[in-house]
PDB file of C-alpha atoms in Angstrom:
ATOM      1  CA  UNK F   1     114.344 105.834 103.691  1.00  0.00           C
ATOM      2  CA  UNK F   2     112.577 105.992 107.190  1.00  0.00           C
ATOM      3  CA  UNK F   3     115.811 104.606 108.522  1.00  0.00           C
ATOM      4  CA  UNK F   4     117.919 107.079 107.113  1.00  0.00           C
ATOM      5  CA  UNK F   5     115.983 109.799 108.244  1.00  0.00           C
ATOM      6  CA  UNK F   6     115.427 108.504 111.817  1.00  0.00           C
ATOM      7  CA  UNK F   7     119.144 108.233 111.658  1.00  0.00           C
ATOM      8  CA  UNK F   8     119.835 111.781 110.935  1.00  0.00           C
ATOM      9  CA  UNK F   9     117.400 112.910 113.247  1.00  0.00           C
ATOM     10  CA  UNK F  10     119.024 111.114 116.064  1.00  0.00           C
ATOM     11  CA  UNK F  11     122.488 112.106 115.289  1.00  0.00           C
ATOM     12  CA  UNK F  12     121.392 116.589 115.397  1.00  0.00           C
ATOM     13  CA  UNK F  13     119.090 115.473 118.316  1.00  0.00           C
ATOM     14  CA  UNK F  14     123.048 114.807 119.706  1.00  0.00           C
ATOM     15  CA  UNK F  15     123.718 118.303 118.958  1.00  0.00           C
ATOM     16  CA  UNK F  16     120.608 119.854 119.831  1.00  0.00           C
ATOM     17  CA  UNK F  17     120.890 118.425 122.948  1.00  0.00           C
ATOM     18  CA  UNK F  18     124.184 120.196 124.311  1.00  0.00           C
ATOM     19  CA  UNK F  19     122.714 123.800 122.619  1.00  0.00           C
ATOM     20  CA  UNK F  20     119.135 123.170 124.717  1.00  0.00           C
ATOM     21  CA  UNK F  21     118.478 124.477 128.391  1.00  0.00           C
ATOM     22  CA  UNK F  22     119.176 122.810 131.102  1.00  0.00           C
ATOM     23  CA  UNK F  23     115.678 122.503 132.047  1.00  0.00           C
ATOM     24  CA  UNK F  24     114.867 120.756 128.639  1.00  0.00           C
ATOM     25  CA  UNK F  25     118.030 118.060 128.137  1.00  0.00           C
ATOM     26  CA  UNK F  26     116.101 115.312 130.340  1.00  0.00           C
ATOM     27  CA  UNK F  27     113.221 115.344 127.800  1.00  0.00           C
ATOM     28  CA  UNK F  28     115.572 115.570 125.317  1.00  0.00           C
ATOM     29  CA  UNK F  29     117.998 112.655 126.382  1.00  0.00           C
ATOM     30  CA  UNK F  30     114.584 110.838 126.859  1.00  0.00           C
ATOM     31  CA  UNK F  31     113.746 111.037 122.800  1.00  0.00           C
ATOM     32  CA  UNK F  32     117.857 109.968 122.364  1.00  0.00           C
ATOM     33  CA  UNK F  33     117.691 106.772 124.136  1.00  0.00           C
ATOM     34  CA  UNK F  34     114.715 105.583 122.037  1.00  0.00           C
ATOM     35  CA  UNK F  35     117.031 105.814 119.009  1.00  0.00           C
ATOM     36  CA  UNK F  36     118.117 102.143 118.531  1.00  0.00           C
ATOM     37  CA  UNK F  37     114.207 101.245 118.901  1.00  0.00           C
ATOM     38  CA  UNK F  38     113.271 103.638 116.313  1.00  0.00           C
ATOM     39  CA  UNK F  39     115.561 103.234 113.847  1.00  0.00           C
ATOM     40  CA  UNK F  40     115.553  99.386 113.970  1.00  0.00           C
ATOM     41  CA  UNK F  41     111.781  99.576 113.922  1.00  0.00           C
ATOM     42  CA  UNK F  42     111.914 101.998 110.943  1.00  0.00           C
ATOM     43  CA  UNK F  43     114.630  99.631 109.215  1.00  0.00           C
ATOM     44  CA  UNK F  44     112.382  96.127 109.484  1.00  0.00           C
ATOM     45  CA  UNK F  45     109.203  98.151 108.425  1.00  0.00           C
ATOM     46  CA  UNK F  46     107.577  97.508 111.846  1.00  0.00           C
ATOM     47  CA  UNK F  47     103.771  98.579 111.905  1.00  0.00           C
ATOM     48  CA  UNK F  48     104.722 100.181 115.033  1.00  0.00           C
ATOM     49  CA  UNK F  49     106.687 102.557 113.668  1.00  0.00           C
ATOM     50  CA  UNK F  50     104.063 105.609 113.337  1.00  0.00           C
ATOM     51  CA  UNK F  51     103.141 104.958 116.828  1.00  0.00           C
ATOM     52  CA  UNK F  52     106.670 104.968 118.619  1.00  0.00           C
ATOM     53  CA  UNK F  53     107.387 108.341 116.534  1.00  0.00           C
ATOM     54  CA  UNK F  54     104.083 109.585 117.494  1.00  0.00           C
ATOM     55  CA  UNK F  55     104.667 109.204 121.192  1.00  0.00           C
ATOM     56  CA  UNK F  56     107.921 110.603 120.695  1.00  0.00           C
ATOM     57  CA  UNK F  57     106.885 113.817 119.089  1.00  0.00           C
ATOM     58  CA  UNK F  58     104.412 113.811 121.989  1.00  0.00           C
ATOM     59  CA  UNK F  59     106.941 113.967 124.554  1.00  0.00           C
ATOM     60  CA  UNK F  60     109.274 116.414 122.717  1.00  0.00           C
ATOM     61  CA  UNK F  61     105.741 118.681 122.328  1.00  0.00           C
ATOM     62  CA  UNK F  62     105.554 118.583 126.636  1.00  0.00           C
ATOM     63  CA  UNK F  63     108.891 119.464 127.177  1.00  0.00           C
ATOM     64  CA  UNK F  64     108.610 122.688 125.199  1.00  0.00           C
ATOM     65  CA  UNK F  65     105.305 123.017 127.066  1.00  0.00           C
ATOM     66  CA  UNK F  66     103.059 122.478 124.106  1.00  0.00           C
ATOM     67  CA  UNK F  67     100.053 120.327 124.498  1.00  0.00           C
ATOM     68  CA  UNK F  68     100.503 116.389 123.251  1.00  0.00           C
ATOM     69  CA  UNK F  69      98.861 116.186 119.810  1.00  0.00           C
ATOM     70  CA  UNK F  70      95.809 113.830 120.319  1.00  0.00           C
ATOM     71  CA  UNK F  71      95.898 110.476 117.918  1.00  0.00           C
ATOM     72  CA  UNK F  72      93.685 111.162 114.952  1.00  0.00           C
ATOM     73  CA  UNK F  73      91.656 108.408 113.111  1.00  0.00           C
ATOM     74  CA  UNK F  74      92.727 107.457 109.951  1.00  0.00           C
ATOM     75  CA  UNK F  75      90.433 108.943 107.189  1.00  0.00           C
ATOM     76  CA  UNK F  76      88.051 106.707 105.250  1.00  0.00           C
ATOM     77  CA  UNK F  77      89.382 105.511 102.212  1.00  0.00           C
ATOM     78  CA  UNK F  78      88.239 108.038  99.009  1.00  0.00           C
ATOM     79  CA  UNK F  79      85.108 106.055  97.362  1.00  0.00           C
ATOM     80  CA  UNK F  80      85.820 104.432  93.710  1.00  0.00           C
ATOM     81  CA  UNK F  81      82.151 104.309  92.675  1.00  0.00           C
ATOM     82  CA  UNK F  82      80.770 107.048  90.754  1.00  0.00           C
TER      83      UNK F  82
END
């Protein structure tokens, strides 16, 4: 399923691109190119996967001139004793 949806995301980023300002198509062609990485990452269940997206997200957050979303530790597993 990750696959898949990396794979649709890549194919409207195509279209997104062409509709976004000039100013904002570099970013933009920057997330495109990562698409064989990600999807064939996604597709072999790479551990890796969360962080390429993350840093992806990151730089798609920059060129819309939001801040980059700061990585957040994973939360402690819920306790099974009572």
């Amino acid at each position: 399923i990750a696959r898949q949806l990396a794979s649709r995301f890549f194919t409207k980023l195509q279209t997104d691109i062409q509709k976004a300002p000039e100013d904002k198509q570099v970013a933009l062609r920057a997330i495109s190119n990562q698409r064989d990485i990600i999807i064939t990452a996604a597709s072999r269940s790479d551990p890796q996967t969360a962080s390429l997206i993350g840093q992806l997200y990151n730089t798609f957050r920059i060129a819309f001139g939001d801040a980059p979303v700061a990585a957040q530790p994973a939360p402690a597993p819920a306790s099974t004793t009572q």
